[in-house]
Coordinates of C-alpha atoms in Angstrom, one line a residue:
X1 CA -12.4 -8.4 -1.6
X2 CA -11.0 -10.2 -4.8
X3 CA -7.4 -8.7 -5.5
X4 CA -7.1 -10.2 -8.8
X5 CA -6.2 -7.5 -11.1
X6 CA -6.1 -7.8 -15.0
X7 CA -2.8 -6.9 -16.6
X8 CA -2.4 -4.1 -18.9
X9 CA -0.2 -5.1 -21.8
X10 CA 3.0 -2.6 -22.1
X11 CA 3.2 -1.9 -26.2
X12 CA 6.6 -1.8 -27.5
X13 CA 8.7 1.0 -27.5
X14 CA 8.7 2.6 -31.1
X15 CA 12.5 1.3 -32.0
X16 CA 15.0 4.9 -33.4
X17 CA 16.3 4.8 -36.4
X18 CA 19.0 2.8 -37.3
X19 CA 22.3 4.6 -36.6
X20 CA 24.7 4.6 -39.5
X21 CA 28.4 2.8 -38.5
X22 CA 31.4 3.2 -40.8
X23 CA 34.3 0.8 -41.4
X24 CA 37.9 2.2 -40.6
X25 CA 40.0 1.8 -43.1
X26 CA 42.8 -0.8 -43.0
X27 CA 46.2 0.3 -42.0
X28 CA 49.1 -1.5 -40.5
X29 CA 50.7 1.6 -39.4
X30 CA 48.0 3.2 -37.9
X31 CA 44.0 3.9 -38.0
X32 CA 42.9 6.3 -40.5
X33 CA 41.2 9.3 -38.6
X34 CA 37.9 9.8 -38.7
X35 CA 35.6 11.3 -41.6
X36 CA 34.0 14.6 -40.8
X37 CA 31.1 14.9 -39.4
X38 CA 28.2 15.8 -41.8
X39 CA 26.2 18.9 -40.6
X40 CA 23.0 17.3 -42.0
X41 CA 23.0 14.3 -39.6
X42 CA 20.9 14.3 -36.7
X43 CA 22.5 13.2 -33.6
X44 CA 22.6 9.2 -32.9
X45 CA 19.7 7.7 -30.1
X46 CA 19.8 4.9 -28.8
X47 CA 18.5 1.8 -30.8
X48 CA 15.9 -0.1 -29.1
X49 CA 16.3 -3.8 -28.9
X50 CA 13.4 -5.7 -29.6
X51 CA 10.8 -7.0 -27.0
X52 CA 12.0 -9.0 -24.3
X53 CA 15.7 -8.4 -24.9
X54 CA 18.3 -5.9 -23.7
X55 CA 18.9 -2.9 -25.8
X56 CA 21.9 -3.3 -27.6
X57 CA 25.0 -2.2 -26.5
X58 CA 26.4 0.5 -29.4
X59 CA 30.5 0.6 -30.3
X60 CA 32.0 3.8 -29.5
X61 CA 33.0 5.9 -32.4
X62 CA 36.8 6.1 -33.2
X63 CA 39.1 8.5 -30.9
X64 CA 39.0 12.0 -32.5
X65 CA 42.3 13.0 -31.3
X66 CA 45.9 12.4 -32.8
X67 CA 46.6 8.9 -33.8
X68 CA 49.2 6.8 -32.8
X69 CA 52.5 6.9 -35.1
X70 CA 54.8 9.9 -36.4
X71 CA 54.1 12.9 -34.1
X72 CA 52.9 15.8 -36.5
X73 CA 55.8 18.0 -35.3
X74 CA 59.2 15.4 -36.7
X75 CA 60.8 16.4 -39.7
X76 CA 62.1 13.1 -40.4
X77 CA 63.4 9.9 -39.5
X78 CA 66.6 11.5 -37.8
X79 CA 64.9 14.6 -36.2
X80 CA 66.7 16.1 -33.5
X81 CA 65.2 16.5 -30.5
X82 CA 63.4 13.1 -30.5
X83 CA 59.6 13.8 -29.8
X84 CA 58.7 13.6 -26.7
X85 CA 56.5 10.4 -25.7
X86 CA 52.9 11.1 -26.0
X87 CA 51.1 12.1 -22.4
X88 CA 50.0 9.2 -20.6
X89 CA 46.3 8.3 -20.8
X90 CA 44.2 6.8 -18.5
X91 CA 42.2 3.4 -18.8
X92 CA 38.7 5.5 -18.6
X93 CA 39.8 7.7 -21.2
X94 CA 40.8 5.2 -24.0
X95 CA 39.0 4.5 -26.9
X96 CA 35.4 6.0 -28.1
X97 CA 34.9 9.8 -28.3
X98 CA 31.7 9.4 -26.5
X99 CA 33.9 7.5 -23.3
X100 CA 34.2 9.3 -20.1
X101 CA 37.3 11.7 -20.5
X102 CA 37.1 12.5 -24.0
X103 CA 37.0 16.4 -25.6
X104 CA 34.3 18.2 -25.8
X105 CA 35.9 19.4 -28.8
X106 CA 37.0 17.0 -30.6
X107 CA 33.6 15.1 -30.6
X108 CA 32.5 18.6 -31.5
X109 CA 34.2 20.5 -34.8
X110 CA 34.2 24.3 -34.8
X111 CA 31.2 24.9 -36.7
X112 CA 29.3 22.0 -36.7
X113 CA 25.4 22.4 -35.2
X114 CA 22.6 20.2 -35.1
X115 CA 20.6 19.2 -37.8
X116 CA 17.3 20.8 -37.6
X117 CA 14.6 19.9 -34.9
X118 CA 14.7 16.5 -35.4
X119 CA 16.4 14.7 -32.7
X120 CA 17.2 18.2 -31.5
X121 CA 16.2 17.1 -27.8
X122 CA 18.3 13.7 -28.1
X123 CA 20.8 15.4 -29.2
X124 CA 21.0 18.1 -26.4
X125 CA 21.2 15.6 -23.6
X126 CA 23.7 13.6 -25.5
X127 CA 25.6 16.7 -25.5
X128 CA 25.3 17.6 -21.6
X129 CA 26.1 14.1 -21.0
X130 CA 29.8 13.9 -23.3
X131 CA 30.2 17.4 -21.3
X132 CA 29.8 16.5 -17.9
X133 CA 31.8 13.0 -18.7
X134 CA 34.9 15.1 -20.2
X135 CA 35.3 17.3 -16.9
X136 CA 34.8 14.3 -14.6
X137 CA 37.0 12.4 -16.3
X138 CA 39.6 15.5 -16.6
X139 CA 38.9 16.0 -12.9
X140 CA 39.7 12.2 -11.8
X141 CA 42.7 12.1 -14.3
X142 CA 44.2 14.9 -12.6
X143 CA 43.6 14.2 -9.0
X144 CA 45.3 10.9 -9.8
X145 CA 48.0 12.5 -11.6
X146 CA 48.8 14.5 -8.3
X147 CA 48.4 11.8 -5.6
X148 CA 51.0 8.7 -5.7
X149 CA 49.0 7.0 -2.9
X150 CA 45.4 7.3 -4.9
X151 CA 43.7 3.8 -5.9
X152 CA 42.3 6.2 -9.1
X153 CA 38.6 6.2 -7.3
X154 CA 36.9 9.0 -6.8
X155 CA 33.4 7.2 -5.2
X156 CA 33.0 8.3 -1.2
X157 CA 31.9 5.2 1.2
X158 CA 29.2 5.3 4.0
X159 CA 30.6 4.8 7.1
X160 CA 28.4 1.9 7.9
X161 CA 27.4 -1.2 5.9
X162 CA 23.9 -2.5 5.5
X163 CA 25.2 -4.9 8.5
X164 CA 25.8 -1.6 10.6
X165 CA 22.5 -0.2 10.3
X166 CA 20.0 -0.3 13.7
X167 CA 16.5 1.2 12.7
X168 CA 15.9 3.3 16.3
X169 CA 13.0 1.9 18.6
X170 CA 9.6 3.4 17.2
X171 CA 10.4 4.3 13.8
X172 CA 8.4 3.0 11.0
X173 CA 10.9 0.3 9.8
X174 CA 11.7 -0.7 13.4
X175 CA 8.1 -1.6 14.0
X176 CA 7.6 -3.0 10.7
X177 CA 10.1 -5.4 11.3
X178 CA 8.5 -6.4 14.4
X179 CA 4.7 -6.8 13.2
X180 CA 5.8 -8.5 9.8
X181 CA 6.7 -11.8 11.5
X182 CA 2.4 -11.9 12.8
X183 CA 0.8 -10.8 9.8
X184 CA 0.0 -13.6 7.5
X185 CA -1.9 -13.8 3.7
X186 CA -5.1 -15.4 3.3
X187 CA -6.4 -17.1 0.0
X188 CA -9.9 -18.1 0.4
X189 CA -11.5 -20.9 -2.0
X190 CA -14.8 -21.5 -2.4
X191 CA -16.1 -24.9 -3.7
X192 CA -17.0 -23.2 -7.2
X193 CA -13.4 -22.5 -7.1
X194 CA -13.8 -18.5 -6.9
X195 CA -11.8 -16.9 -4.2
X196 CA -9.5 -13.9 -3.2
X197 CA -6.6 -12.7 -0.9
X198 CA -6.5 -10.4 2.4
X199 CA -4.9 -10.7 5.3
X200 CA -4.8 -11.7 9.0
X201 CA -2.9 -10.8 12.2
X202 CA -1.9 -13.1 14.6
X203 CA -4.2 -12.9 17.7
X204 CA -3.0 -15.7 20.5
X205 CA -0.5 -18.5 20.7
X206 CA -2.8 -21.2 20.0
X207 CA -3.2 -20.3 16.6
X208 CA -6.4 -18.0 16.4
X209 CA -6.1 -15.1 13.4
X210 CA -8.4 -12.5 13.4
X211 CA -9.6 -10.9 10.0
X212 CA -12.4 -9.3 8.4
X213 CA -15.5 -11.6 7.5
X214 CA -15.7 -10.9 3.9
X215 CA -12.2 -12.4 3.6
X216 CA -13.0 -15.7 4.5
X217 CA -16.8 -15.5 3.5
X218 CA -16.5 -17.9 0.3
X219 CA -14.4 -20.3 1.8
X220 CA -16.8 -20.9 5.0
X221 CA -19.1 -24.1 3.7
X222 CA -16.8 -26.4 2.3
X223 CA -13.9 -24.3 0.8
X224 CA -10.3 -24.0 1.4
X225 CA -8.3 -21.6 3.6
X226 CA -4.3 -20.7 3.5
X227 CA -2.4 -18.5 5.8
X228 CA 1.5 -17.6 4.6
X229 CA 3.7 -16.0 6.6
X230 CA 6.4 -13.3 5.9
X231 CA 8.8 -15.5 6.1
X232 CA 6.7 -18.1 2.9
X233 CA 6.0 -20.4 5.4
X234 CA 2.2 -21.4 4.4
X235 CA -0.6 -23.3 6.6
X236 CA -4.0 -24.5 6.1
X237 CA -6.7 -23.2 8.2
X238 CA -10.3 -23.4 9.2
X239 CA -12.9 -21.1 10.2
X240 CA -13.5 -20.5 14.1
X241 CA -16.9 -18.2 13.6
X242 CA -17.8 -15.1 11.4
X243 CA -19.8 -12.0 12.7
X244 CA -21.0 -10.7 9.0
X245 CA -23.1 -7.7 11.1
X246 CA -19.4 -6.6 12.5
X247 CA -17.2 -7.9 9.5
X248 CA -15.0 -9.9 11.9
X249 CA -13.9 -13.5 11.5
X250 CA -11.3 -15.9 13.3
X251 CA -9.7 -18.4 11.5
X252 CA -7.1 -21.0 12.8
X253 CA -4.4 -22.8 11.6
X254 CA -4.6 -26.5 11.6
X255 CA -0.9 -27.5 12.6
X256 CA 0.0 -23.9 14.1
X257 CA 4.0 -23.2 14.7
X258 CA 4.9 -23.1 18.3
X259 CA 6.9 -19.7 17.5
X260 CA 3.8 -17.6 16.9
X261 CA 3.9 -14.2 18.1
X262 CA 0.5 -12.3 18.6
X263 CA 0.8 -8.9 17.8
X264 CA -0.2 -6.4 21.1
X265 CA -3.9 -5.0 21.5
X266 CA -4.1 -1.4 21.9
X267 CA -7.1 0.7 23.2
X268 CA -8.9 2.3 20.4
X269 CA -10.7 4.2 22.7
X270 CA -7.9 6.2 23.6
X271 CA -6.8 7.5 20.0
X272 CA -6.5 10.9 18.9
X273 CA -7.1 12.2 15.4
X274 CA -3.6 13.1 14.0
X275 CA -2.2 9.8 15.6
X276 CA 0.2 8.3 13.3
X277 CA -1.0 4.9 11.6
X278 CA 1.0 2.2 9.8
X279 CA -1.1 -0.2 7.8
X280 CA 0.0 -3.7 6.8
X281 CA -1.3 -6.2 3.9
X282 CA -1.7 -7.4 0.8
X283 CA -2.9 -5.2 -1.7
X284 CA -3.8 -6.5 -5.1
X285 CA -2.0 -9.9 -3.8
X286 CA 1.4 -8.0 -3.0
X287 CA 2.2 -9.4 0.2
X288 CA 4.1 -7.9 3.6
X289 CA 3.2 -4.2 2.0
X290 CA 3.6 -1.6 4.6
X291 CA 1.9 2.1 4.2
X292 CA 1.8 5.1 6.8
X293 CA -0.7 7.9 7.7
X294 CA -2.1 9.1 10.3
X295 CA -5.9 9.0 12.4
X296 CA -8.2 11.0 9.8
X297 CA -11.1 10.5 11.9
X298 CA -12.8 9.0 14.9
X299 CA -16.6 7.4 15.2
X300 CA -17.0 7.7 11.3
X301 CA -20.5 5.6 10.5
X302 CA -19.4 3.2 7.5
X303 CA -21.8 1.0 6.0
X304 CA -19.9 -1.6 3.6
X305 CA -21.0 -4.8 2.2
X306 CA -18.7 -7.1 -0.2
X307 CA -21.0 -7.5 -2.9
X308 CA -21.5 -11.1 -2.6
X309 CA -24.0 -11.0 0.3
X310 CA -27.2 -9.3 0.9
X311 CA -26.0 -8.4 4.2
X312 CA -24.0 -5.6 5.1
X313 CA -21.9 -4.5 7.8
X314 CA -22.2 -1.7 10.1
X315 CA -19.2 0.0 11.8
X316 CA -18.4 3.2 13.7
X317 CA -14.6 3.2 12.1
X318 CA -11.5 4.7 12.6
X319 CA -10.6 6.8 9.2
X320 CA -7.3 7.0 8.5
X321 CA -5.1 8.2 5.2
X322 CA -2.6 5.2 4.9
X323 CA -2.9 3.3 2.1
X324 CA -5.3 0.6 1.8
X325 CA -6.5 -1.0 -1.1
X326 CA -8.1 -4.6 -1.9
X327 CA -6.0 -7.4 0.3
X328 CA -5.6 -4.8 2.8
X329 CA -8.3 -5.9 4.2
X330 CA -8.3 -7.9 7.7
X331 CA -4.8 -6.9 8.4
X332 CA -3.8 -4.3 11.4
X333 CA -3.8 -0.7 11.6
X334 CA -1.2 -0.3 14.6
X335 CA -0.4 2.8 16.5
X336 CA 3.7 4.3 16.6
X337 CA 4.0 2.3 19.5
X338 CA 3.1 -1.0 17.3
X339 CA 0.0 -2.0 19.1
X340 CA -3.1 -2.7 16.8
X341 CA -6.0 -0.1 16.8
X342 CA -7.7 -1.1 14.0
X343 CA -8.9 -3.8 11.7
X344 CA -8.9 -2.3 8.1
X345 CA -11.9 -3.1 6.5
X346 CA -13.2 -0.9 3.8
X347 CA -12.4 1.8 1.1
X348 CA -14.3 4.8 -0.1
X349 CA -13.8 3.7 -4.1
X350 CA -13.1 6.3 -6.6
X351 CA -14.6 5.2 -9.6
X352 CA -18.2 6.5 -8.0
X353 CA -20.0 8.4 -5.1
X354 CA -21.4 5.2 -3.2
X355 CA -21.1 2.9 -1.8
X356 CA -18.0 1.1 0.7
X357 CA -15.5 -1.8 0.6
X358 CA -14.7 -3.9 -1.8
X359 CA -17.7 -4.4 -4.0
X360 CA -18.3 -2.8 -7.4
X361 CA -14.6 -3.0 -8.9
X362 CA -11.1 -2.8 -8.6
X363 CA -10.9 0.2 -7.1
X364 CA -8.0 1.9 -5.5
X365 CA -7.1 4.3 -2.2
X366 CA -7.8 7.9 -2.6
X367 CA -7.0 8.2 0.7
X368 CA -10.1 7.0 2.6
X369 CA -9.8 4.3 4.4
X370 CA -11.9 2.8 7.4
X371 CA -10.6 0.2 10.1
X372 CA -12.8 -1.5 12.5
X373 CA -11.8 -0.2 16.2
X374 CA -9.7 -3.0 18.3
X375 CA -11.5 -3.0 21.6
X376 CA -14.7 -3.8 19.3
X377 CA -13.1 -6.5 16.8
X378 CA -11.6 -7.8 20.1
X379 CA -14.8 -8.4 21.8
X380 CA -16.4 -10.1 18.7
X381 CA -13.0 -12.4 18.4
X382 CA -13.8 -13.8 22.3
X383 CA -17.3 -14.3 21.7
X384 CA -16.1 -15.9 18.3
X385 CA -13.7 -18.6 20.0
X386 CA -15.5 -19.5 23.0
X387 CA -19.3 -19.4 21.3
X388 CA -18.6 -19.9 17.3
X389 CA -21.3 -16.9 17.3
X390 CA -21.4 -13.2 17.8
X391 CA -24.0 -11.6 20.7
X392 CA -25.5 -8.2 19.4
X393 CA -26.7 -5.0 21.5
X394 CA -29.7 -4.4 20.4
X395 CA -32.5 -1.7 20.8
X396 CA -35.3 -4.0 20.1
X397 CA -37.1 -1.9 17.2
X398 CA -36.8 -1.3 12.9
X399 CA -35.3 2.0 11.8
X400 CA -35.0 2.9 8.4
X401 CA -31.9 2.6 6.4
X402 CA -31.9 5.5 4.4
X403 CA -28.6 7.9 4.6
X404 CA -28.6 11.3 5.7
X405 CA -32.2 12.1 6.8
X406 CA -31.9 14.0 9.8
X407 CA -32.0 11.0 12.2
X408 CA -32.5 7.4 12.6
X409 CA -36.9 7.0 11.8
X410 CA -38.6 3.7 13.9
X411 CA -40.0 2.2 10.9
X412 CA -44.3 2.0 10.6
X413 CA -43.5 -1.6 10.0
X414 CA -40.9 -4.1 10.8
X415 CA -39.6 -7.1 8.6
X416 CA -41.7 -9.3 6.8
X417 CA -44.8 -7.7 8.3
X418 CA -43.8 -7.8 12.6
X419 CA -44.2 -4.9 14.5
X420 CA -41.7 -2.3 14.3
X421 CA -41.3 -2.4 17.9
X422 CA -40.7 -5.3 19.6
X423 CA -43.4 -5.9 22.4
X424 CA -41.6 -5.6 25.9
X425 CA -38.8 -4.6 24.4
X426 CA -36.3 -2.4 25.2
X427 CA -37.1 0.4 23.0
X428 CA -41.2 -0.4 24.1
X429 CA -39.7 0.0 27.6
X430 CA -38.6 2.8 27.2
X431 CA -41.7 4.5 25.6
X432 CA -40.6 4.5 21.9
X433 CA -43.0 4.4 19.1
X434 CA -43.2 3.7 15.6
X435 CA -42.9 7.1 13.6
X436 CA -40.1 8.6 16.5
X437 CA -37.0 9.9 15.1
X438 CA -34.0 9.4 17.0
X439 CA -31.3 12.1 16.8
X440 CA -28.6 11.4 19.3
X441 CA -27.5 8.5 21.5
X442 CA -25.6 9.4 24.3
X443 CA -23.4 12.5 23.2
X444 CA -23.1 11.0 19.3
X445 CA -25.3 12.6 16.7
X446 CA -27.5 10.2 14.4
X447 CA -28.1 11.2 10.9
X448 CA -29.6 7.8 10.0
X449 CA -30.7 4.4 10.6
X450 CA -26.6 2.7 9.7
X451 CA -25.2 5.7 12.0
X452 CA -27.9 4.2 14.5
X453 CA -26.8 0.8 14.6
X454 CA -22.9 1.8 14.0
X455 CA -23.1 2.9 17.7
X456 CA -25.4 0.8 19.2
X457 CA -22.5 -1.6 18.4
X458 CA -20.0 -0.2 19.8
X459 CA -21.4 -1.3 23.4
X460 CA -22.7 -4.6 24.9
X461 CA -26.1 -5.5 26.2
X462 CA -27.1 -4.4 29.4
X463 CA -25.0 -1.3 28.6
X464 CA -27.6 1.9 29.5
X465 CA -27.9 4.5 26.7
X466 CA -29.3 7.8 26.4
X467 CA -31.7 8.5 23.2
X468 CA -32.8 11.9 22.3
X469 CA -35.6 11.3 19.4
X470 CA -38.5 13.7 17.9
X471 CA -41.9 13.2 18.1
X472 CA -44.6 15.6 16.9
X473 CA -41.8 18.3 16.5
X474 CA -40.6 17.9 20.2
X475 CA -37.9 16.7 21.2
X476 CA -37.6 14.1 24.5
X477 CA -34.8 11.7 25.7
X478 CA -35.4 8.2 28.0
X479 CA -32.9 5.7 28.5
X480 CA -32.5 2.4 27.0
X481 CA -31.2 -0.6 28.6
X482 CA -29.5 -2.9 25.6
X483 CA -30.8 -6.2 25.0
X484 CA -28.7 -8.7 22.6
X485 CA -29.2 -11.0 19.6
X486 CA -27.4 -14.4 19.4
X487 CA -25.9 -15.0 15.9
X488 CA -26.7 -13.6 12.4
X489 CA -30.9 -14.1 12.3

């Protein structure tokens, strides 16, 4: 899945209309007070700087109260009483009309109303604002006036520092602190140069990482592979083997870390829809992302195919809500206990009704995602190291690979002409025929050939399966003994 994601430009905002400033007059006694407000003039906004720079920082208006020199109330330069000094002031209350402490009604002549509609909005949050500032700041003034011991802040502490702060065992951030470390990104190259990002999990010490196939699919014959830690730490890597049928791969890192930490295997088997899920990856390139959901289904047949081959990939996959996009895939769905279940693989897209994975377009979760079970991926991933090929259970005859027709039809014909049913065969053994449909295997329904094969591959040859299959509108079961393939012929 390519991850590279086209940019759309963010137009500038519209910038407000320039906000009119007047020059005090000079006075070497004292500032002149302000003019009046005009009735006709809408409310100031905000100016917006222009693109790429910080708004500009507006001057507050002159103070509205009384100025500083003669009180109003002396008679003269000899009045008796003296005035009495004016009222002390705090620092947060000098200066603008629009600062925090100032009057609501001195900003705010009796009388005066907004200027039409215009600006009428702007203006009425302005307004709530300069209120809720005054009785803050009348609040903090006159708690300090009243407490000698006060430092003048009214802000309230948390009684523990970043520092302080233990995430408890099994929550989300506990366990996403642990897994982080063994989850890597990987940028795939191929010789044309055209490549993507997904991700890996570590799966041993020796340097093995197990992803999807489609990851590392264009950098397989003579490309480049790169596998960065959480910590930026970045490696080169090769390919081990790829399974394209199962949409596994194992990659390894050329001059591995002797720290690595594989992340624990869980039993996919044992999951239960509802189970809580917490997906890890790269979506869109944005590394060490960490999303949570829960088991939406079990045994859900998912066909998916990454546009690039003709091949596609069958799977019997764990559905789960947690976010997964493009460069989510290859990286581990764990359980709350931390332990991988899953190997997210594919996305129902939301742009159109078909289709899986990554193919066709950017697109992005609506909340259907599909993960390859572990105890599968983990099975390919051993055949993988010790073989550099996968071994597939087969039945040993064609079906048909439409979706949704009532079961899984034994072609008339197999490919390029061979009999549907291969000759001494498991499926022959077994008394199959061209033109049977099979319906369940074992206790699973099939709807169609990919649901077919989905399960077929959830077991190993020499496993021993029940089919249940129509023939002339009657329905029969045998048992099939699993043969196997060798590699991707």
């Amino acid at each position: 899945m390519s991850t590279e994601n086209e940019g759309n430009e963010v137009p500038p905002a519209p910038s407000a209309p320039p906000v009119p400033v007047e020059s005090p007059a000079a006075s070497a006694d004292r500032a002149a007070p302000p003019a009046a407000p005009d009735p006709a003039t809408p409310a100031p906004a905000a100016q917006s700087a222009a693109p790429g720079q910080e708004p500009a920082a507006h001057q507050a208006p002159p103070h509205a109260g009384t100025t500083a020199g003669t009180p109003p109330h002396a008679s003269g330069a000899g009045a008796w009483p003296p005035p009495p000094p004016p009222p002390t002031v705090p620092a947060y209350a000098q200066g603008g009309g629009s600062g925090w402490g100032s009057s609501y009604a001195a900003q705010h002549p009796e009388g005066s109303k907004p200027a039409g509609r215009r600006g009428g909005l702007i203006a009425a949050v302005l307004v709530a604002a300069l209120v809720a500032g005054g009785v803050g700041g009348g609040i903090g003034f006159w708690a300090a006036d009243r407490n000698d011991n006060s430092t003048g802040s009214t802000t309230v502490s948390a009684s523990n520092t970043p520092a302080d702060l233990k995430r408890d065992p099994g929550t989300v951030a506990d366990i996403a602190s642990t897994a982080l470390p063994s989850v890597v990104t990987i940028e795939a190259q191929g010789g044309n140069g055209e490549g993507g990002t997904g991700t890996g999990f570590v799966y041993d010490k020796q340097g093995h990482i197990l992803t999807n196939n489609h990851v590392v699919a264009s950098a397989a014959d003579g490309g480049k592979l790169a596998a960065t830690f959480s910590d930026g730490k970045k490696y080169d890597a090769e390919v081990v083997g790829r399974a394209e049928g199962y949409d596994v791969a194992v990659i390894k890192l050329k001059n591995p870390p002797s720290n690595l930490k594989p992340l624990p295997l869980g039993n996919s088997d044992k999951v239960a829809v509802g189970d809580s899920t917490i997906a890890i990856g790269a979506p869109f390139g944005l590394s060490n992302t960490v999303t949570t959901g829960i088991v939406s289904a079990k045994d859900r047949p998912v066909t998916s195919s990454d546009g690039a081959s003709s091949k596609s990939s069958y799977m019997s996959a764990l559905q789960t809500d947690a976010s997964i996009n493009p460069g989510n895939s290859g990286g581990p769905l764990l359980d709350a206990g931390g332990a991988v279940i899953g190997i997210n693989s594919a996305i129902k897209p939301a742009e159109s009704g078909g289709g899986l994975g990554g193919g066709g377009g950017q697109s992005g979760s609506i909340g259907l995602g599909f993960a390859i079970p572990v105890n599968q991926a983990k099975y390919v991933a051993q055949q993988l190291i010790k073989n550099g090929q996968a071994v597939y259970p087969v039945i040993g005859a064609s079906v048909a690979l439409q979706e949704n027709t009532g079961g899984a039809t034994i072609s008339r014909e197999g490919a390029s002409g061979s009999q549907a049913v291969t000759p001494n065969g498991p499926a022959d053994k077994a008394g199959l025929k061209p033109g049977d449909v099979i319906t369940k295997l074992d206790d699973t329904v099939i709807d169609s050939g990919p649901t077919l094969i989905g399960q077929i591959w959830t077991h190993k040859p020499g496993d021993t399966v029940e089919i249940t299959y129509k023939r002339d509108g009657k329905e029969h079961t045998t048992d099939v003994v699993l043969g196997q393939r060798k590699g991707e012929s």
